[in-house]
Amino acid sequence: MVALTGGGWIPLGFIYWGLIAGTASSIWVAVSPQLLLSHPLQPGVIALVHAWLPGFLLSICFGAVYQLMPVVLGTDLAVRSGWLWGHLCIHVFGTLILVAGFAHGDYPLAAAGGLFISIGVLVFMITCETTFARSDRRDAVAWTFLLAGYWLMATVVFGTLLALNKRWNLIPLPATQLLSVHAHMGLIGFFLTLLQGSTFQLVPMFTMGQLRNAGSIRNGLIFSQAGLLCLGPGIAWGFKPVLMAGLLFMTLAMFFSGHAFSATLRSRKRKRLEPGIKSFAWGMMALAAATLLGTYAIHSGSDLASDPKIARLYITVGVALALSLAILGMLCKILPFLIWMKAYGGKIGKQKVPLATELSSRRLEMSWLMLHTSGIMVCLSAVLWENILLAVVGTLLFATGSVCFFSNATRIVLHLIYPRKP
Amino acid sequence: MNPTKLNVSKLPCETKLSTIFQQWSDLKQGESFVLINGFDPAPLRMQFERLYPGVHTWEYLKEGPDNVEILITKTGNSSSEVAFSCCSGDESADENDDHSKQIRELDVRGYEPPVPMMRILEALETLHPGCELHATTDRRPIHLQNELKARGVSFESLEQQDGSWLNILSK
C-alpha cells in the first residue's frame, strides 16, 4: 500500500511535467501563431493539441487525482508506489513520442506514444478501481473518479486505433468523425466527468462553503454519462436523432452540475474569491459556452470536414479556455498544499511554519489569470476573423500568462529546496 | 459609548482567535465590541454558541465583499469561561479541557486546509503524556493521519452522525 502516493513526489512529478508541457506548448503556439488558423487535422495542430491535452492537462489531472483521491475516498491509494512511479515515467516518455510522431506526420510513432500512454492509463484505471473498491464512499463525487478512469482508458485505446487506422484502415469510417468521437471521449468523458466530482470536493474545502444540492450533482453525472453514450455512436455514424439525444443529455448535465456548483459557491463563507477559485468558476462558465457552441455546430450541420472554423472555435473555447482555466484554477490550490506538506508538514508544532497560502504569489496568479483569459479572447477573435495579427497578439499574451503561472509554480516548488526559516 | 473595534483581518491565524477571546474576556456584562474580519467567521460563531450559550449576542453590522463587521455583546456572565491548562501550555479559544478525563477538545471544522492539520499538530505538541486530544474535523484527515503515523502518535478516527469526524489522538 502507498501512503500518499510516494510521499507526495508522484503527484508533484505529474504536475510539474504537465506545467513544463503546457508552458512549452504555449511558447510553441506563440512562435507559430499560424497554427491557430490552420486546419484542425494538420499534423502541427494535432501535435500541439496532444502536447496540450495528454501532455499538459492530463498530466496535471493525474497528479491531482493521485493527490485528491485518497482525501475524497477516505483511504490510501490501493496500489504500490512502484506502479505509480512506472506510470509517471511511461507517461512522460509516451507524451514525448506521441507529440513528436504527430509533429512529423509519423503516425506509427504517434501510435507507439499512444500505446505507452495507454499502458500508463491502465495503471491509473486500476488504481481508481481498486481504491474505489476499498472505500465505502458511494456518492456521485466518488463515482466520478472511477467513471473518468474508464473514459480515459476508452479514449487512449481509441486514439491509438485511430493512429494505426491512418496506415491500415482498421475502422472504415471518415477520419474526421472518428477524431471527433476520440476528442469527445477524452474531453467530456474524462475531463468533464472528473470536474463534475472534484469541483464539489475542492470548492467547499477552499471557500469554506458547504456541498449543496447533492441530487443535482448526481443528476448532472447521470446525464453527462448518458450524453456521452449517445454522442459517441451519434458522431461516428452521423445518426442525427442519437446525436440530438446526446446533446440534450449534455445540456441537462451542464444545467444540473452548474446549478449545484452555483449553490455550493453561494454557500461560501469567504466572500472574496481568490484567483484560483475565480479561474475555476470562469472555466465552468466557459464549459457552458462550449456546450452551446457544440449545440450550434450540430444544429447547423457543421463538422471538422465542412467547417473547420467552428471546430477551431470549439477547441479554443472548450480546451484552451474552459478546461485550462478550471484545471489550473484547481492547481492554484493543490500545488501550494502539496509543497507545503512536503516542506513543512513534519515541522508543524515544532517550529513556526508559513501558511500554505503564503507559498504562492497572489500577484503572479492574478497576472496569469488576466493574461491567459485575455489572450484566449484575442485568439478567439483571431479564429473568428481569421486574422493573423490578432493570432500573434493573442498567443503572445497567452504564452506570457503561461510563463507567469510556471514562475509561480517554480517559486512554490523552491520551498522544497529553500524552506522558509522559522 | 461606542463599542471598541477589533480588526483581526490582517492578524495571522495563530493569534487571531486568542486576540478575539481576550477581547471577549475583558468585556463586562452589557458591553460589546465590533469584530472586523476579512470573511464571515462561521466557525468562531459556532464556538461562541458552544462556549457561551445564552450570554452573548452576535449581530452582523456589515457583510461586504471585503470585510464583515459583527457586533458581539456580553449579555450575561459566562458560567464556564474556557479552561486552559491541563494538557496544554497553549491558549486557544476553541479548545476545552476536561480535567476529570484528561481530554483536550479541539474543533477545527470550517477552516481551510491545511489550517485544521496545523492546529491539531500544534495542540498535539503541547499535549501531556496520558492526555487525549479529541479533534473534530470536517472530513477524514488523510494527510494528518500520515503525519501522525510518521510521528508515532496513536490515533483513531470515527465518523459522526453529522458527517464530521472525531479524531482521538494520544502520545
Coordinates of C-alpha atoms in Angstrom, one line a residue:
Chain A
M1 CA 0.0 0.0 0.0
V2 CA 1.1 3.5 -0.6
A3 CA 0.8 6.3 1.9
L4 CA 0.0 9.4 -0.1
T5 CA 1.4 8.3 -3.4
G6 CA 5.2 8.1 -2.8
G7 CA 5.1 10.7 -0.1
G8 CA 3.7 13.3 -2.5
W9 CA 6.5 13.1 -5.0
I10 CA 4.4 11.3 -7.6
P11 CA 1.6 13.8 -7.8
L12 CA 4.3 16.5 -7.9
G13 CA 6.1 14.8 -10.7
F14 CA 3.0 14.6 -12.9
I15 CA 2.0 18.2 -12.1
Y16 CA 5.5 19.6 -12.9
W17 CA 5.7 17.6 -16.1
G18 CA 2.3 18.9 -17.1
L19 CA 3.4 22.5 -16.4
I20 CA 6.6 22.0 -18.5
A21 CA 4.5 20.6 -21.3
G22 CA 1.9 23.4 -21.0
T23 CA 4.5 26.2 -20.9
A24 CA 6.4 24.7 -23.8
S25 CA 3.3 24.3 -26.0
S26 CA 2.1 27.9 -25.2
I27 CA 5.5 29.1 -26.4
W28 CA 5.3 26.9 -29.4
V29 CA 2.0 28.4 -30.5
A30 CA 3.3 31.9 -29.8
V31 CA 6.3 31.2 -32.1
S32 CA 4.0 29.6 -34.7
P33 CA 0.7 31.6 -34.4
Q34 CA -0.4 30.4 -37.8
L35 CA -1.2 27.1 -36.2
L36 CA -4.2 28.8 -34.6
L37 CA -5.7 29.4 -38.0
S38 CA -4.7 26.1 -39.6
H39 CA -7.0 23.2 -40.4
P40 CA -7.5 21.1 -37.2
L41 CA -6.3 17.9 -39.0
Q42 CA -3.0 19.5 -40.0
P43 CA -0.1 17.5 -38.3
G44 CA 1.3 20.5 -36.5
V45 CA -2.2 21.3 -35.0
I46 CA -2.7 17.7 -33.9
A47 CA 0.7 17.6 -32.3
L48 CA 0.0 20.9 -30.5
V49 CA -3.4 19.7 -29.3
H50 CA -1.7 16.5 -27.9
A51 CA 1.1 18.4 -26.2
W52 CA -1.7 20.4 -24.7
L53 CA -4.1 17.6 -23.7
P54 CA -2.2 14.4 -22.8
G55 CA 1.0 16.4 -22.1
F56 CA -0.3 19.4 -20.1
L57 CA -3.8 19.0 -18.8
L58 CA -3.9 15.2 -18.5
S59 CA -0.5 15.1 -16.6
I60 CA -1.8 17.7 -14.1
C61 CA -5.0 15.7 -13.7
F62 CA -3.1 12.5 -13.0
G63 CA -1.1 14.3 -10.3
A64 CA -4.3 16.0 -8.9
V65 CA -6.2 12.7 -8.8
Y66 CA -3.4 10.8 -7.1
Q67 CA -3.3 13.6 -4.5
L68 CA -7.0 14.2 -4.2
M69 CA -8.5 10.6 -4.5
P70 CA -7.3 9.5 -1.0
V71 CA -8.9 12.5 0.5
V72 CA -12.2 12.0 -1.4
L73 CA -12.4 8.3 -0.9
G74 CA -11.1 8.4 2.6
T75 CA -8.4 5.7 2.0
D76 CA -4.9 5.4 0.8
L77 CA -4.4 4.5 -2.9
A78 CA -4.6 0.8 -3.2
V79 CA -1.5 0.2 -5.4
R80 CA 2.2 0.0 -4.7
S81 CA 4.0 3.3 -5.3
G82 CA 6.4 1.5 -7.8
W83 CA 3.5 1.2 -10.2
L84 CA 2.8 4.9 -10.0
W85 CA 6.4 5.8 -10.5
G86 CA 6.2 3.5 -13.5
H87 CA 3.1 5.4 -14.7
L88 CA 4.9 8.7 -14.4
C89 CA 8.0 7.5 -16.4
I90 CA 5.9 5.8 -19.1
H91 CA 3.6 8.8 -19.4
V92 CA 6.4 11.3 -19.8
F93 CA 8.1 9.1 -22.5
G94 CA 4.7 8.4 -24.2
T95 CA 3.7 12.0 -24.5
L96 CA 7.1 12.9 -25.9
I97 CA 6.9 10.2 -28.6
L98 CA 3.2 11.0 -29.3
V99 CA 3.8 14.7 -29.9
A100 CA 7.0 14.0 -31.9
G101 CA 5.1 11.4 -34.0
F102 CA 2.3 13.8 -34.8
A103 CA 4.6 16.8 -35.5
H104 CA 6.5 14.8 -38.1
G105 CA 3.4 13.1 -39.6
D106 CA 4.8 9.7 -38.4
Y107 CA 1.6 8.0 -37.3
P108 CA 3.1 4.7 -36.3
L109 CA 5.4 6.6 -34.0
A110 CA 2.4 8.5 -32.6
A111 CA 0.6 5.2 -32.1
A112 CA 3.6 3.9 -30.2
G113 CA 3.4 7.0 -28.0
G114 CA -0.3 6.4 -27.6
L115 CA 0.4 2.8 -26.6
F116 CA 2.8 3.9 -23.8
I117 CA 0.2 6.4 -22.6
S118 CA -2.4 3.7 -22.7
I119 CA -0.3 1.4 -20.5
G120 CA 0.0 4.3 -18.0
V121 CA -3.7 4.9 -18.2
L122 CA -4.3 1.2 -17.4
V123 CA -2.3 1.7 -14.2
F124 CA -4.4 4.8 -13.5
M125 CA -7.6 3.0 -14.1
I126 CA -6.6 0.0 -11.9
T127 CA -5.7 2.5 -9.2
C128 CA -9.0 4.2 -9.4
E129 CA -10.9 0.9 -9.5
T130 CA -9.1 -0.7 -6.5
T131 CA -9.1 2.4 -4.4
F132 CA -12.8 2.9 -5.1
A133 CA -13.4 -0.8 -4.1
R134 CA -11.6 -0.2 -0.8
S135 CA -13.6 2.9 0.0
D136 CA -17.1 2.9 1.4
R137 CA -18.0 6.3 -0.1
R138 CA -20.5 5.8 -2.9
D139 CA -21.9 9.2 -3.7
A140 CA -21.6 11.0 -7.1
V141 CA -18.3 12.6 -6.2
A142 CA -16.7 9.2 -5.5
W143 CA -18.1 7.7 -8.7
T144 CA -16.6 10.4 -10.9
F145 CA -13.1 9.1 -10.3
L146 CA -14.0 5.6 -11.4
L147 CA -16.0 6.8 -14.4
A148 CA -13.3 9.3 -15.5
G149 CA -10.8 6.4 -15.4
Y150 CA -12.9 4.2 -17.7
W151 CA -13.5 7.0 -20.2
L152 CA -9.8 7.8 -20.3
M153 CA -9.0 4.2 -20.9
A154 CA -11.5 4.2 -23.8
T155 CA -10.1 7.5 -25.1
V156 CA -6.5 6.3 -25.3
V157 CA -7.3 2.9 -26.7
F158 CA -9.5 4.5 -29.4
G159 CA -6.8 7.1 -30.1
T160 CA -4.2 4.5 -30.6
L161 CA -6.5 2.7 -33.0
L162 CA -7.1 5.9 -34.8
A163 CA -3.3 6.5 -35.3
L164 CA -3.0 2.9 -36.6
N165 CA -6.1 3.5 -38.8
K166 CA -4.2 6.1 -40.8
R167 CA -1.9 3.3 -42.1
W168 CA -4.0 0.2 -42.1
N169 CA -7.7 1.4 -42.3
L170 CA -8.9 -0.7 -39.4
I171 CA -12.2 1.2 -38.9
P172 CA -13.9 2.1 -42.2
L173 CA -15.4 5.4 -41.1
P174 CA -14.4 9.0 -42.0
A175 CA -11.3 10.1 -40.1
T176 CA -12.9 13.4 -39.1
Q177 CA -15.8 11.7 -37.4
L178 CA -13.6 9.2 -35.6
L179 CA -11.4 12.0 -34.4
S180 CA -14.5 13.8 -33.0
V181 CA -15.5 10.7 -31.1
H182 CA -12.0 10.4 -29.7
A183 CA -12.0 14.1 -28.7
H184 CA -15.4 13.9 -27.0
M185 CA -14.5 10.7 -25.1
G186 CA -11.4 12.5 -23.7
L187 CA -12.8 16.0 -23.2
I188 CA -16.2 15.2 -21.9
G189 CA -15.7 11.6 -20.8
F190 CA -12.5 12.2 -18.8
F191 CA -12.1 15.9 -18.1
L192 CA -15.8 16.9 -17.6
T193 CA -16.6 13.8 -15.5
L194 CA -13.6 14.5 -13.3
L195 CA -14.6 18.1 -12.9
Q196 CA -18.1 17.1 -12.0
G197 CA -16.7 15.4 -9.0
S198 CA -13.6 17.2 -7.9
T199 CA -15.4 20.6 -8.1
F200 CA -17.7 19.5 -5.2
Q201 CA -14.7 18.4 -3.1
L202 CA -12.4 21.3 -3.7
V203 CA -14.7 24.3 -3.8
P204 CA -16.4 23.7 -0.4
M205 CA -12.9 22.9 1.1
F206 CA -11.2 26.0 -0.2
T207 CA -14.0 28.6 0.1
M208 CA -15.2 27.3 3.5
G209 CA -18.5 26.6 2.0
Q210 CA -20.8 23.5 2.0
L211 CA -21.6 20.9 -0.6
R212 CA -25.1 21.8 -1.7
N213 CA -27.7 20.1 -3.9
A214 CA -26.3 16.5 -3.8
G215 CA -29.3 15.5 -6.1
S216 CA -28.2 17.9 -8.8
I217 CA -24.6 16.6 -8.6
R218 CA -25.9 13.1 -9.1
N219 CA -28.3 14.1 -11.9
G220 CA -25.5 16.1 -13.7
L221 CA -23.3 13.0 -13.6
I222 CA -26.0 10.6 -14.8
F223 CA -26.9 12.9 -17.7
S224 CA -23.3 13.5 -18.8
Q225 CA -22.7 9.7 -18.9
A226 CA -25.9 9.2 -20.9
G227 CA -24.9 12.1 -23.2
L228 CA -21.5 10.5 -23.8
L229 CA -23.1 7.1 -24.6
C230 CA -25.2 8.8 -27.3
L231 CA -22.6 11.3 -28.6
G232 CA -20.1 8.5 -29.4
P233 CA -22.2 6.5 -31.9
G234 CA -24.1 9.6 -33.0
I235 CA -20.9 11.4 -34.2
A236 CA -19.3 8.2 -35.6
W237 CA -22.2 7.2 -37.8
G238 CA -23.7 10.7 -38.2
F239 CA -27.0 9.5 -36.8
K240 CA -28.8 12.7 -36.0
P241 CA -31.6 11.6 -33.6
V242 CA -28.9 9.9 -31.3
L243 CA -26.7 13.0 -31.7
M244 CA -29.6 15.2 -30.6
A245 CA -30.4 13.0 -27.7
G246 CA -26.7 13.2 -26.6
L247 CA -26.8 16.9 -26.9
L248 CA -30.0 17.1 -24.8
F249 CA -28.4 15.0 -22.1
M250 CA -25.2 17.1 -22.1
T251 CA -27.2 20.3 -21.8
L252 CA -29.1 18.8 -18.9
A253 CA -25.8 17.6 -17.3
M254 CA -24.4 21.2 -17.6
F255 CA -27.6 22.6 -16.1
F256 CA -27.7 20.3 -13.1
S257 CA -23.9 20.4 -12.4
G258 CA -24.0 24.2 -12.9
H259 CA -26.9 24.5 -10.5
A260 CA -25.1 22.5 -7.8
F261 CA -21.9 24.5 -8.4
S262 CA -23.6 27.8 -8.1
A263 CA -25.4 26.7 -4.9
T264 CA -22.1 25.4 -3.4
L265 CA -20.3 28.6 -4.3
R266 CA -23.0 30.7 -2.8
S267 CA -22.7 28.9 0.5
R268 CA -19.1 30.0 0.9
K269 CA -18.1 32.0 4.0
R270 CA -15.1 33.5 2.3
K271 CA -16.8 36.2 0.2
R272 CA -13.8 37.3 -1.9
L273 CA -12.8 34.8 -4.5
E274 CA -9.1 34.0 -4.8
P275 CA -7.6 33.9 -8.3
G276 CA -7.7 30.1 -8.3
I277 CA -11.3 29.8 -7.4
K278 CA -12.2 32.7 -9.7
S279 CA -10.4 30.8 -12.6
F280 CA -12.3 27.7 -11.7
A281 CA -15.6 29.5 -11.8
W282 CA -14.7 31.2 -15.1
G283 CA -13.7 27.7 -16.5
M284 CA -17.1 26.4 -15.6
M285 CA -18.9 29.2 -17.4
A286 CA -16.7 28.6 -20.4
L287 CA -17.7 24.9 -20.4
A288 CA -21.3 26.0 -20.6
A289 CA -20.3 28.2 -23.6
A290 CA -18.5 25.3 -25.2
T291 CA -21.7 23.2 -24.9
L292 CA -23.7 25.9 -26.6
L293 CA -21.1 26.1 -29.4
G294 CA -21.3 22.3 -29.8
T295 CA -25.1 22.6 -29.9
Y296 CA -24.8 25.2 -32.7
A297 CA -22.3 23.1 -34.6
I298 CA -24.6 20.1 -34.6
H299 CA -27.7 22.1 -35.4
S300 CA -26.0 23.8 -38.3
G301 CA -24.6 20.5 -39.6
S302 CA -21.0 21.8 -39.2
D303 CA -18.2 19.3 -38.7
L304 CA -14.5 19.2 -38.9
A305 CA -14.5 18.5 -42.6
S306 CA -17.1 21.0 -43.7
D307 CA -16.5 23.9 -41.3
P308 CA -13.0 23.9 -39.7
K309 CA -13.6 27.4 -38.3
I310 CA -16.3 26.1 -35.9
A311 CA -14.1 23.2 -34.9
R312 CA -11.2 25.7 -34.1
L313 CA -13.6 27.9 -32.1
Y314 CA -14.9 24.8 -30.3
I315 CA -11.4 23.6 -29.4
T316 CA -10.3 27.0 -28.3
V317 CA -13.3 27.6 -26.1
G318 CA -13.5 24.1 -24.8
V319 CA -9.9 23.3 -24.2
A320 CA -7.8 26.5 -24.0
L321 CA -10.4 28.5 -22.1
A322 CA -12.7 26.2 -20.2
L323 CA -10.6 23.2 -19.3
S324 CA -7.3 25.0 -18.7
L325 CA -9.0 27.7 -16.5
A326 CA -10.8 25.0 -14.5
I327 CA -7.7 22.7 -14.1
L328 CA -5.1 25.4 -13.5
G329 CA -7.5 27.2 -11.1
M330 CA -7.7 23.9 -9.2
L331 CA -3.9 23.7 -9.3
C332 CA -3.6 27.1 -7.7
K333 CA -4.9 25.4 -4.5
I334 CA -3.5 21.9 -4.8
L335 CA 0.2 22.7 -5.6
P336 CA 0.9 25.0 -2.6
F337 CA -0.8 22.5 -0.3
L338 CA 1.3 19.6 -1.8
I339 CA 4.6 21.5 -1.4
W340 CA 3.6 22.8 2.0
M341 CA 3.0 19.3 3.2
K342 CA 6.4 18.2 1.9
A343 CA 8.4 21.2 3.1
Y344 CA 6.7 21.9 6.4
G345 CA 4.4 19.0 7.3
G346 CA 6.9 17.4 9.6
K347 CA 7.8 20.8 11.3
I348 CA 4.3 21.8 12.4
G349 CA 4.1 22.3 16.1
K350 CA 7.8 22.1 16.5
Q351 CA 8.6 25.4 14.9
K352 CA 6.8 28.3 13.2
V353 CA 5.8 27.4 9.7
P354 CA 4.2 29.6 7.0
L355 CA 0.7 29.1 5.8
A356 CA 0.1 27.2 2.6
T357 CA -1.4 30.3 1.0
E358 CA 1.9 32.2 1.7
L359 CA 3.9 30.0 -0.6
S360 CA 2.4 31.4 -3.8
S361 CA 2.4 34.9 -5.2
R362 CA -1.0 36.4 -5.5
R363 CA 0.3 39.0 -8.0
L364 CA 1.7 36.2 -10.3
E365 CA -1.6 34.3 -10.0
M366 CA -3.6 37.3 -11.0
S367 CA -1.2 38.2 -13.8
W368 CA -1.6 34.7 -15.2
L369 CA -5.4 34.7 -14.9
M370 CA -5.7 38.1 -16.7
L371 CA -3.1 37.3 -19.4
H372 CA -4.4 33.8 -20.0
T373 CA -8.1 34.9 -20.3
S374 CA -7.4 38.0 -22.4
G375 CA -5.0 36.0 -24.6
I376 CA -7.6 33.4 -25.3
M377 CA -10.2 36.0 -26.0
V378 CA -8.0 37.6 -28.6
C379 CA -7.2 34.2 -30.0
L380 CA -10.9 33.6 -30.4
S381 CA -11.3 36.8 -32.3
A382 CA -8.4 35.8 -34.5
V383 CA -10.1 32.5 -35.3
L384 CA -13.4 34.2 -35.9
W385 CA -12.0 36.8 -38.3
E386 CA -9.1 34.6 -39.5
N387 CA -6.7 37.5 -38.7
I388 CA -3.0 36.6 -38.2
L389 CA -2.2 39.8 -36.4
L390 CA -4.8 39.0 -33.7
A391 CA -3.4 35.5 -33.6
V392 CA 0.1 36.9 -32.9
V393 CA -1.1 39.2 -30.1
G394 CA -3.4 36.6 -28.6
T395 CA -0.8 33.8 -28.5
L396 CA 1.8 36.2 -27.1
L397 CA -0.5 37.2 -24.2
F398 CA -1.4 33.6 -23.6
A399 CA 2.3 32.5 -23.6
T400 CA 3.2 35.3 -21.2
G401 CA 0.4 34.1 -18.9
S402 CA 1.7 30.6 -19.0
V403 CA 5.2 31.8 -18.1
C404 CA 3.7 33.7 -15.1
F405 CA 1.9 30.5 -14.0
F406 CA 5.1 28.4 -14.4
S407 CA 7.2 31.1 -12.5
N408 CA 4.7 31.0 -9.6
A409 CA 4.7 27.2 -9.6
T410 CA 8.5 27.2 -9.5
R411 CA 8.5 29.7 -6.7
I412 CA 6.3 27.4 -4.7
V413 CA 8.3 24.3 -5.5
L414 CA 11.5 26.0 -4.5
H415 CA 10.3 25.8 -0.9
L416 CA 11.4 22.2 -1.0
I417 CA 15.0 23.3 -1.6
Y418 CA 14.9 26.5 0.4
P419 CA 12.3 26.2 3.1
R420 CA 11.5 29.4 5.0
K421 CA 13.5 29.7 8.2
P422 CA 11.4 30.0 11.4
Chain B
M1 CA -20.1 54.9 24.4
N2 CA -19.2 53.3 21.1
P3 CA -18.1 49.8 21.3
T4 CA -14.4 49.0 20.7
K5 CA -13.5 48.0 17.1
L6 CA -11.3 44.9 16.8
N7 CA -9.9 44.4 13.3
V8 CA -8.4 40.9 13.0
S9 CA -8.4 40.7 9.2
K10 CA -4.7 41.2 9.0
L11 CA -3.7 39.1 12.0
P12 CA -2.1 35.7 11.4
C13 CA -4.2 32.7 12.1
E14 CA -2.3 31.6 15.1
T15 CA -3.0 34.8 17.1
K16 CA -6.4 35.7 15.7
L17 CA -8.6 33.6 18.0
S18 CA -6.7 34.3 21.2
T19 CA -7.0 38.1 20.4
I20 CA -10.7 37.8 19.9
F21 CA -11.3 35.8 23.1
Q22 CA -9.1 38.1 25.1
Q23 CA -11.3 41.0 24.0
W24 CA -14.3 38.9 25.0
S25 CA -12.9 38.1 28.4
D26 CA -12.2 41.8 29.0
L27 CA -15.9 42.7 28.4
K28 CA -18.2 43.4 31.4
Q29 CA -21.8 42.4 31.3
G30 CA -23.7 44.6 28.8
E31 CA -20.6 45.7 27.0
S32 CA -19.9 45.0 23.3
F33 CA -17.1 45.0 20.7
V34 CA -17.2 45.2 16.9
L35 CA -15.2 42.4 15.3
I36 CA -13.9 43.2 11.8
N37 CA -12.7 40.3 9.7
G38 CA -12.0 39.6 6.0
F39 CA -14.7 36.9 5.8
D40 CA -17.6 35.6 7.9
P41 CA -16.0 33.7 10.8
A42 CA -18.7 31.0 11.0
P43 CA -16.5 28.5 13.0
L44 CA -16.0 31.3 15.6
R45 CA -19.7 31.8 15.8
M46 CA -20.2 28.1 16.4
Q47 CA -17.6 28.2 19.2
F48 CA -19.3 31.2 20.8
E49 CA -22.6 29.3 20.7
R50 CA -21.0 26.2 22.2
L51 CA -18.9 28.0 24.9
Y52 CA -21.2 30.9 25.8
P53 CA -24.8 29.9 25.2
G54 CA -27.3 32.5 26.3
V55 CA -24.7 35.0 27.4
H56 CA -23.8 36.7 24.1
T57 CA -25.4 38.2 21.0
W58 CA -24.0 38.1 17.6
E59 CA -25.2 40.8 15.2
Y60 CA -23.9 41.5 11.7
L61 CA -23.4 45.2 11.1
K62 CA -21.8 44.8 7.7
E63 CA -21.5 41.9 5.3
G64 CA -19.4 43.4 2.4
P65 CA -17.3 41.5 -0.1
D66 CA -14.1 42.7 1.5
N67 CA -14.9 42.5 5.2
V68 CA -17.5 41.6 7.7
E69 CA -18.4 43.6 10.9
I70 CA -20.0 41.9 13.7
L71 CA -21.3 43.4 17.0
I72 CA -20.6 40.9 19.8
T73 CA -22.3 41.7 23.1
K74 CA -21.8 40.1 26.5
T75 CA -25.4 39.8 27.8
G76 CA -24.6 37.8 31.0
N77 CA -21.8 36.4 33.0
S78 CA -20.4 33.2 31.5
S79 CA -20.6 30.3 33.9
S80 CA -17.8 28.5 32.1
E81 CA -15.0 30.5 30.7
V82 CA -12.8 28.4 28.5
A83 CA -10.4 26.5 30.7
F84 CA -6.8 26.0 29.5
S85 CA -4.1 24.2 31.4
C86 CA -4.4 20.5 31.9
C87 CA -2.7 19.3 28.8
S88 CA -1.6 22.4 27.2
G89 CA 0.5 25.4 27.6
D90 CA -1.1 27.0 24.6
E91 CA -4.2 29.0 24.8
S92 CA -6.8 28.7 22.1
A93 CA -10.4 29.5 22.2
D94 CA -12.0 26.5 20.6
E95 CA -10.3 24.2 23.0
N96 CA -11.9 22.7 26.1
D97 CA -10.1 20.7 28.7
D98 CA -11.9 18.1 30.7
H99 CA -9.9 17.8 33.9
S100 CA -11.5 14.5 35.1
K101 CA -11.0 12.6 31.8
Q102 CA -7.7 14.4 30.9
I103 CA -9.2 15.1 27.5
R104 CA -8.5 18.1 25.4
E105 CA -11.1 19.0 22.8
L106 CA -10.4 20.9 19.6
D107 CA -12.9 21.8 17.0
V108 CA -11.3 22.7 13.7
R109 CA -14.3 22.4 11.4
G110 CA -14.9 25.2 8.9
Y111 CA -11.2 26.1 8.4
E112 CA -9.5 26.0 5.0
P113 CA -6.9 23.2 4.6
P114 CA -4.2 22.9 5.9
V115 CA -5.2 25.0 9.0
P116 CA -7.0 22.1 10.7
M117 CA -4.0 20.0 10.4
M118 CA -1.7 22.8 11.7
R119 CA -3.9 23.4 14.7
I120 CA -4.2 19.7 15.6
L121 CA -0.4 19.1 15.3
E122 CA 0.3 22.3 17.3
A123 CA -2.0 21.1 20.0
L124 CA -0.5 17.7 20.0
E125 CA 3.0 19.0 20.6
T126 CA 1.8 20.6 23.9
L127 CA -0.2 17.6 25.0
H128 CA 1.0 15.9 28.1
P129 CA 1.6 12.2 28.1
G130 CA -1.5 10.3 29.2
C131 CA -3.8 13.0 27.9
E132 CA -6.0 12.6 24.9
L133 CA -6.7 15.1 22.2
H134 CA -10.2 14.9 20.7
A135 CA -10.2 16.8 17.4
T136 CA -13.3 17.3 15.3
T137 CA -12.7 17.7 11.6
D138 CA -15.0 18.2 8.6
R139 CA -13.6 15.1 6.8
R140 CA -11.4 12.2 7.5
P141 CA -7.9 13.8 7.8
I142 CA -5.9 11.5 5.5
H143 CA -2.9 13.8 5.3
L144 CA -2.9 14.3 9.0
Q145 CA -3.1 10.6 9.6
N146 CA 0.0 10.0 7.5
E147 CA 1.9 12.7 9.5
L148 CA 0.7 11.1 12.8
K149 CA 2.0 7.7 11.7
A150 CA 5.3 9.4 10.9
R151 CA 5.4 11.0 14.4
G152 CA 4.5 7.7 16.1
V153 CA 1.2 9.1 17.5
S154 CA -1.6 6.6 18.1
F155 CA -5.0 7.8 16.8
E156 CA -8.4 6.7 15.9
S157 CA -10.8 8.4 13.5
L158 CA -14.6 7.9 14.0
E159 CA -17.2 9.3 11.6
Q160 CA -20.0 11.1 13.4
Q161 CA -23.7 11.2 12.6
D162 CA -23.5 14.7 11.2
G163 CA -20.8 13.6 8.7
S164 CA -17.9 15.2 10.7
W165 CA -15.0 13.1 12.1
L166 CA -13.9 12.7 15.7
N167 CA -10.2 12.0 15.9
I168 CA -8.8 10.7 19.1
L169 CA -5.1 11.2 19.5
S170 CA -2.7 10.3 22.3
K171 CA 1.0 10.3 22.6

